[in-house]
CSV table of C-alpha atoms and ligand atoms in Angstrom, one decimal:
chain,number,residue,atom,x,y,z
V,14,MET,CA,2.3,18.5,6.7
V,15,ASN,CA,5.1,17.5,4.4
V,16,ASN,CA,3.2,16.9,1.2
V,17,GLN,CA,4.3,19.4,-1.3
V,18,PRO,CA,2.4,18.8,-4.6
V,19,GLU,CA,4.1,21.7,-6.3
V,20,GLN,CA,7.4,19.7,-6.1
V,21,ASN,CA,5.6,16.6,-7.4
V,22,LEU,CA,4.6,18.5,-10.5
V,23,VAL,CA,8.2,18.8,-11.6
V,24,ARG,CA,9.3,15.3,-10.6
V,25,PRO,CA,9.0,12.7,-13.3
V,26,VAL,CA,6.1,10.3,-12.5
V,27,VAL,CA,7.2,7.0,-11.0
V,28,GLY,CA,4.4,4.7,-9.9
V,29,ARG,CA,4.6,1.2,-8.5
V,30,PHE,CA,2.7,-2.0,-7.8
V,31,ALA,CA,3.6,-3.7,-4.5
V,32,PRO,CA,1.7,-7.0,-4.0
V,33,SER,CA,2.2,-9.2,-1.0
V,34,PRO,CA,2.9,-12.8,-2.2
V,35,THR,CA,0.3,-14.4,0.0
V,36,GLY,CA,-1.6,-16.3,-2.7
V,37,PRO,CA,-2.6,-16.2,-6.4
V,38,LEU,CA,-3.5,-13.0,-8.2
V,39,HIS,CA,-7.2,-12.1,-7.7
V,40,PHE,CA,-9.4,-9.4,-9.0
V,41,GLY,CA,-8.7,-7.0,-6.1
V,42,THR,CA,-5.0,-7.2,-6.7
V,43,LEU,CA,-5.5,-6.8,-10.5
V,44,LEU,CA,-7.3,-3.5,-9.8
V,45,ALA,CA,-4.2,-2.2,-8.0
V,46,ALA,CA,-1.9,-3.5,-10.7
V,47,LEU,CA,-4.0,-2.0,-13.5
V,48,GLY,CA,-4.8,1.3,-11.8
V,49,SER,CA,-1.1,2.0,-10.8
V,50,TYR,CA,0.1,0.9,-14.3
V,51,LEU,CA,-2.3,3.1,-16.2
V,52,LEU,CA,-1.8,6.1,-14.0
V,53,ALA,CA,2.0,5.9,-14.4
V,54,LYS,CA,1.9,5.1,-18.1
V,55,CYS,CA,-0.7,7.7,-19.2
V,56,SER,CA,1.7,10.4,-18.1
V,57,GLY,CA,4.7,8.8,-19.6
V,58,GLY,CA,6.1,7.7,-16.2
V,59,ASP,CA,7.8,4.6,-15.0
V,60,TRP,CA,6.0,1.7,-13.3
V,61,LEU,CA,8.0,-0.3,-10.8
V,62,LEU,CA,7.3,-3.7,-9.2
V,63,ARG,CA,8.0,-4.6,-5.6
V,64,ILE,CA,7.2,-7.9,-3.9
V,65,GLU,CA,6.2,-7.2,-0.2
V,66,ASP,CA,7.5,-10.5,1.3
V,67,LEU,CA,8.1,-8.9,4.6
V,68,ASP,CA,6.2,-11.3,6.8
V,69,PRO,CA,7.6,-14.9,6.2
V,70,PRO,CA,4.7,-16.8,7.8
V,71,ARG,CA,2.2,-15.1,5.4
V,72,VAL,CA,4.3,-15.7,2.3
V,73,ILE,CA,3.1,-18.6,0.1
V,74,PRO,CA,6.1,-20.1,-1.6
V,75,GLY,CA,6.0,-19.8,-5.4
V,76,SER,CA,3.2,-17.1,-5.4
V,77,ALA,CA,5.5,-14.2,-6.2
V,78,ASP,CA,6.9,-16.0,-9.3
V,79,ALA,CA,3.4,-17.1,-10.4
V,80,MET,CA,2.1,-13.5,-10.0
V,81,LEU,CA,5.0,-12.1,-12.0
V,82,THR,CA,4.6,-14.7,-14.8
V,83,LEU,CA,0.9,-14.0,-15.1
V,84,LEU,CA,1.4,-10.2,-15.1
V,85,GLU,CA,3.9,-10.6,-17.9
V,86,GLN,CA,1.5,-12.9,-19.8
V,87,LEU,CA,-1.2,-10.2,-19.4
V,88,GLY,CA,1.0,-7.7,-21.1
V,89,PHE,CA,2.2,-5.6,-18.1
V,90,GLU,CA,5.7,-4.4,-18.5
V,91,TRP,CA,7.6,-3.0,-15.5
V,92,ASP,CA,10.6,-0.8,-15.5
V,93,GLY,CA,13.8,-1.9,-13.8
V,94,ALA,CA,14.4,-5.0,-11.7
V,95,VAL,CA,11.8,-6.3,-9.2
V,96,VAL,CA,12.6,-5.3,-5.6
V,97,TYR,CA,12.0,-7.9,-2.8
V,98,GLN,CA,11.5,-6.5,0.7
V,99,SER,CA,13.1,-9.7,2.1
V,100,HIS,CA,16.4,-8.5,0.7
V,101,ARG,CA,16.2,-5.1,2.3
V,102,HIS,CA,16.4,-5.7,6.0
V,103,ALA,CA,19.8,-4.0,6.4
V,104,ARG,CA,18.4,-0.9,4.9
V,105,TYR,CA,15.3,-0.9,7.2
V,106,GLN,CA,17.6,-1.4,10.2
V,107,GLN,CA,19.8,1.5,9.1
V,108,ILE,CA,16.7,3.8,9.0
V,109,VAL,CA,15.4,2.6,12.4
V,110,GLU,CA,18.9,3.5,13.8
V,111,GLN,CA,18.8,6.9,12.1
V,112,LEU,CA,15.4,7.6,13.6
V,113,GLY,CA,16.9,6.6,17.0
V,114,VAL,CA,19.7,9.1,16.6
V,115,ASP,CA,17.1,11.7,15.8
V,116,GLY,CA,15.3,10.9,19.0
V,117,ARG,CA,12.1,9.9,17.3
V,118,VAL,CA,11.8,6.3,18.5
V,119,PHE,CA,11.6,4.5,21.8
V,120,SER,CA,11.9,1.0,23.0
V,121,CYS,CA,8.7,-0.6,24.2
V,122,SER,CA,8.3,-3.6,26.5
V,123,CYS,CA,4.5,-3.8,26.5
V,124,THR,CA,2.8,-7.1,25.6
V,125,ARG,CA,-0.2,-7.1,23.3
V,126,ARG,CA,-2.4,-8.0,26.3
V,127,GLU,CA,-1.2,-5.1,28.3
V,128,ILE,CA,-1.8,-2.7,25.5
V,129,LEU,CA,-5.3,-4.0,25.0
V,130,ALA,CA,-6.0,-3.6,28.8
V,131,SER,CA,-4.7,-0.1,29.0
V,132,ALA,CA,-5.6,1.4,25.6
V,133,PRO,CA,-7.9,4.4,25.9
V,134,HIS,CA,-10.0,3.0,23.1
V,135,SER,CA,-9.8,0.9,20.0
V,136,GLY,CA,-9.1,2.7,16.7
V,137,GLU,CA,-9.7,1.3,13.2
V,138,GLU,CA,-6.4,-0.5,13.5
V,139,GLY,CA,-6.9,-2.0,16.9
V,140,PRO,CA,-6.1,-0.6,20.3
V,141,VAL,CA,-4.5,2.9,20.4
V,142,TYR,CA,-1.1,2.6,22.0
V,143,PRO,CA,-1.5,4.5,25.3
V,144,GLY,CA,2.1,5.8,25.5
V,145,THR,CA,3.2,3.5,28.4
V,146,CYS,CA,6.9,3.3,27.5
V,147,ARG,CA,7.3,6.7,25.9
V,148,ASP,CA,9.4,8.1,28.6
V,149,GLY,CA,11.4,4.9,29.4
V,150,ALA,CA,10.6,1.2,29.5
V,151,TYR,CA,8.0,0.3,32.1
V,152,GLY,CA,9.7,-1.7,34.8
V,153,GLU,CA,12.7,-4.1,34.4
V,154,ARG,CA,11.5,-5.8,31.3
V,155,SER,CA,12.9,-6.8,28.0
V,156,GLU,CA,12.4,-4.8,24.9
V,157,ARG,CA,9.6,-6.1,22.6
V,158,ALA,CA,9.4,-3.4,19.9
V,159,ILE,CA,10.7,-0.1,18.6
V,160,ARG,CA,8.0,2.5,18.3
V,161,LEU,CA,7.8,5.8,16.5
V,162,ARG,CA,6.6,8.7,18.7
V,163,VAL,CA,3.7,10.4,17.0
V,164,PRO,CA,2.4,14.0,17.5
V,165,ASP,CA,-1.0,15.0,18.8
V,166,GLU,CA,-1.7,16.6,15.5
V,167,ASN,CA,-4.0,16.1,12.5
V,168,ILE,CA,-2.1,14.8,9.5
V,169,ALA,CA,-4.1,15.9,6.5
V,170,TYR,CA,-3.7,15.2,2.8
V,171,CYS,CA,-5.7,15.3,-0.3
V,172,ASP,CA,-6.3,11.8,-1.8
V,173,ARG,CA,-6.7,12.3,-5.6
V,174,ILE,CA,-9.8,10.0,-5.7
V,175,LEU,CA,-11.3,10.3,-2.2
V,176,GLY,CA,-10.6,14.0,-1.4
V,177,LEU,CA,-9.4,15.5,1.8
V,178,GLN,CA,-8.4,13.0,4.5
V,179,SER,CA,-7.2,13.7,8.0
V,180,GLN,CA,-6.2,11.6,11.1
V,181,ASN,CA,-4.9,12.5,14.5
V,182,LEU,CA,-2.1,10.1,14.9
V,183,GLU,CA,-1.8,10.2,18.7
V,184,LYS,CA,-5.5,9.9,19.4
V,185,GLU,CA,-6.5,7.5,16.6
V,186,VAL,CA,-3.4,5.3,16.3
V,187,GLY,CA,-0.8,6.0,19.0
V,188,ASP,CA,3.0,5.6,18.7
V,189,PHE,CA,3.3,2.8,16.2
V,190,VAL,CA,5.7,-0.2,15.8
V,191,LEU,CA,8.6,0.1,13.3
V,192,HIS,CA,10.5,-3.0,14.3
V,193,ARG,CA,9.6,-6.0,16.5
V,194,VAL,CA,12.3,-7.7,18.5
V,195,ASP,CA,11.5,-11.0,16.9
V,196,GLY,CA,13.0,-9.5,13.7
V,197,LEU,CA,9.9,-8.3,11.8
V,198,PHE,CA,10.0,-4.8,10.3
V,199,ALA,CA,6.7,-3.2,10.1
V,200,TYR,CA,4.9,-2.7,6.8
V,201,GLN,CA,4.5,1.1,7.5
V,202,LEU,CA,8.3,1.5,7.7
V,203,ALA,CA,9.3,-0.8,4.8
V,204,VAL,CA,6.8,0.7,2.4
V,205,VAL,CA,8.0,4.3,3.1
V,206,VAL,CA,11.7,3.4,2.9
V,207,ASP,CA,11.2,1.5,-0.3
V,208,ASP,CA,9.1,4.2,-1.9
V,209,ILE,CA,11.6,6.9,-1.0
V,210,ASP,CA,14.6,4.9,-2.3
V,211,ALA,CA,12.8,4.1,-5.5
V,212,GLY,CA,11.8,7.8,-6.1
V,213,ILE,CA,8.1,7.0,-6.1
V,214,THR,CA,5.9,10.0,-6.8
V,215,GLN,CA,2.5,8.3,-6.9
V,216,VAL,CA,1.0,5.6,-4.8
V,217,VAL,CA,-2.0,3.9,-6.3
V,218,ARG,CA,-3.5,1.1,-4.1
V,219,GLY,CA,-6.8,-0.2,-2.6
V,220,ALA,CA,-8.7,2.0,-0.2
V,221,ASP,CA,-8.2,-0.6,2.6
V,222,LEU,CA,-4.8,1.1,3.1
V,223,LEU,CA,-6.4,4.6,3.5
V,224,SER,CA,-6.0,4.7,7.3
V,225,SER,CA,-2.3,3.7,7.0
V,226,THR,CA,-1.5,6.7,4.9
V,227,PRO,CA,-1.2,9.4,7.6
V,228,ARG,CA,1.4,7.2,9.4
V,229,GLN,CA,3.3,6.9,6.2
V,230,ILE,CA,3.1,10.7,5.5
V,231,TYR,CA,4.4,11.3,9.1
V,232,LEU,CA,7.3,8.9,8.4
V,233,TYR,CA,8.2,10.9,5.3
V,234,ARG,CA,8.3,14.0,7.4
V,235,CYS,CA,10.6,12.3,10.0
V,236,LEU,CA,12.9,11.2,7.2
V,237,ASN,CA,12.9,14.7,5.5
V,238,ALA,CA,11.4,13.3,2.3
V,239,VAL,CA,8.6,14.6,0.1
V,240,SER,CA,5.6,12.3,0.3
V,241,PRO,CA,4.0,11.0,-3.0
V,242,GLU,CA,0.5,11.7,-4.3
V,243,TYR,CA,-2.0,9.2,-3.1
V,244,PHE,CA,-4.8,7.5,-5.1
V,245,HIS,CA,-6.9,5.0,-3.2
V,246,LEU,CA,-8.9,2.9,-5.5
V,247,PRO,CA,-12.4,1.6,-4.6
V,248,LEU,CA,-12.5,-2.0,-3.2
V,249,ALA,CA,-14.2,-4.9,-5.0
V,250,LEU,CA,-16.6,-6.4,-2.4
V,251,ALA,CA,-17.9,-10.0,-2.3
V,252,ASP,CA,-21.6,-10.8,-1.8
V,253,ASN,CA,-21.2,-10.5,2.0
V,254,GLY,CA,-20.0,-6.9,1.6
V,255,LYS,CA,-16.5,-7.9,2.7
V,256,LYS,CA,-13.4,-7.1,0.6
V,257,LEU,CA,-13.0,-9.7,-2.2
V,258,SER,CA,-9.9,-11.6,-1.2
V,259,LYS,CA,-8.1,-15.0,-1.3
V,260,ARG,CA,-10.6,-16.1,1.4
V,261,ASN,CA,-13.4,-16.1,-1.2
V,262,GLY,CA,-11.9,-19.3,-2.7
V,263,THR,CA,-11.7,-19.3,-6.5
V,264,ILE,CA,-14.2,-16.4,-7.0
V,265,GLY,CA,-12.3,-13.5,-8.6
V,266,LEU,CA,-9.1,-15.5,-9.2
V,267,VAL,CA,-7.3,-14.3,-12.3
V,268,HIS,CA,-5.6,-16.8,-14.6
V,269,LEU,CA,-4.4,-16.8,-18.2
V,270,GLY,CA,-7.7,-18.2,-19.4
V,271,ASN,CA,-9.9,-15.4,-18.0
V,272,GLY,CA,-7.2,-12.7,-17.9
V,273,SER,CA,-8.4,-10.5,-20.7
V,274,ASN,CA,-12.0,-10.7,-19.5
V,275,MET,CA,-10.8,-9.8,-16.0
V,276,LEU,CA,-8.9,-6.8,-17.4
V,277,TRP,CA,-12.0,-5.6,-19.2
V,278,TRP,CA,-14.0,-5.9,-15.9
V,279,ALA,CA,-11.2,-4.2,-14.1
V,280,LEU,CA,-11.3,-1.2,-16.5
V,281,GLU,CA,-15.1,-1.1,-16.1
V,282,PHE,CA,-14.8,-1.3,-12.3
V,283,LEU,CA,-12.4,1.6,-12.4
V,284,GLY,CA,-15.0,3.7,-14.2
V,285,GLN,CA,-13.3,3.7,-17.6
V,286,SER,CA,-16.2,2.2,-19.7
V,287,PRO,CA,-14.2,0.1,-22.1
V,288,PRO,CA,-16.1,-0.6,-25.3
V,289,GLU,CA,-18.1,-3.9,-25.3
V,290,GLU,CA,-16.4,-5.1,-28.5
V,291,LEU,CA,-13.1,-5.2,-26.6
V,292,PHE,CA,-14.4,-7.8,-24.2
V,293,HIS,CA,-12.8,-10.6,-26.1
V,294,SER,CA,-9.7,-8.7,-27.2
V,295,SER,CA,-6.2,-9.6,-26.2
V,296,PRO,CA,-4.8,-8.3,-22.9
V,297,GLU,CA,-2.3,-6.2,-24.9
V,298,GLU,CA,-5.1,-4.5,-26.8
V,299,LEU,CA,-7.0,-3.8,-23.5
V,300,LEU,CA,-4.0,-2.3,-21.9
V,301,ARG,CA,-3.3,-0.2,-25.0
V,302,TRP,CA,-6.9,1.1,-24.9
V,303,GLY,CA,-6.5,1.8,-21.2
V,304,ARG,CA,-3.3,3.8,-21.7
V,305,ASN,CA,-4.9,5.9,-24.4
V,306,ASN,CA,-8.2,6.5,-22.6
V,307,PHE,CA,-7.5,6.5,-18.9
V,308,GLN,CA,-9.3,9.2,-16.8
V,309,VAL,CA,-8.7,9.6,-13.1
V,310,ALA,CA,-11.9,11.7,-12.8
V,311,THR,CA,-14.2,8.8,-13.6
V,312,ILE,CA,-12.8,6.4,-11.0
V,313,PRO,CA,-15.6,5.9,-8.5
V,314,ALA,CA,-15.0,6.8,-4.9
V,315,GLU,CA,-17.4,4.1,-3.6
V,316,ASN,CA,-16.5,0.5,-3.0
V,317,CYS,CA,-18.7,-1.8,-5.0
V,318,GLN,CA,-19.9,-5.5,-5.0
V,319,VAL,CA,-18.8,-7.6,-7.9
V,320,LYS,CA,-20.1,-10.8,-9.4
V,321,LEU,CA,-17.3,-12.5,-11.4
T,421,LIG,N1,1.5,-5.1,-0.1
T,421,LIG,C1,0.2,-4.4,0.1
T,421,LIG,C2,-0.9,-5.3,-0.4
T,421,LIG,O1,-0.7,-6.2,-1.2
T,421,LIG,C3,0.2,-3.1,-0.7
T,421,LIG,C4,1.0,-2.1,-0.1
T,421,LIG,C5,1.0,-0.7,-0.8
T,421,LIG,O2,0.6,-0.6,-2.0
T,421,LIG,O3,1.4,0.2,-0.1
T,421,LIG,O4,-2.0,-5.1,0.0
């Protein structure tokens, strides 16, 4: 394992918020913004903002700007310039090439259907890659993706909210894609390269990304970098028990009119018990209260339904 918390203790805290611009800001995204902001700011750290516009078909034009404007109106202040993943393809390409020189990646020609048919079983993230092209492409076929070879090893780390986590990469995920021939770089690659380049020391995000974390920690190891500390926040669930998301229509959407109430609810959801008299306060006052009173220890580990 490459996680070395003792080194993190001496590194100045740098946190980040990394939304995907796939629609308007909603309560679930606000939780990640608020949690990452307060954790960075309560220890005097920097808080950076990155727009994860990696996957063009999923990007909704204008949503990144709308999100940034709303965050600003709600009193969030980020350090430095906003980073856009769509501007960083050359850097991702360079890292894939470096991993190739180090012998860590291979070229894969399997189709999705073939993987599905030959996978030993399906993991949380879909079929586990069975290793078909690991030792050379299978047959005379064209390359479809570059995959990272993973070890038959448990990658363990201590999440600061959820405690000890562990995953066997080979058995539970398989060699995973870094770059698809159609041009798309994988989220797992981009997030690690961006966080390393920005000097991020703490990653605070929703627990839906928990099972991606061992892949990311392994990538840090391959790139000889120290992985950050991880804080996976509880998810806000809709009535049907599913993660509250853009698919729930206008439920949970944050806008200027309900922004400070939503911040109050977000503080409450994160176990911070904001005083009731602050419910109608300005966003700036709520953020100030959050910065002065934030406690990691009271963030609940359980996902929870919300009625907004
Ligand atoms: N872009 C991801 C999302 O909006 C977050 C990625 C991360 O925080 O690592 O869900």
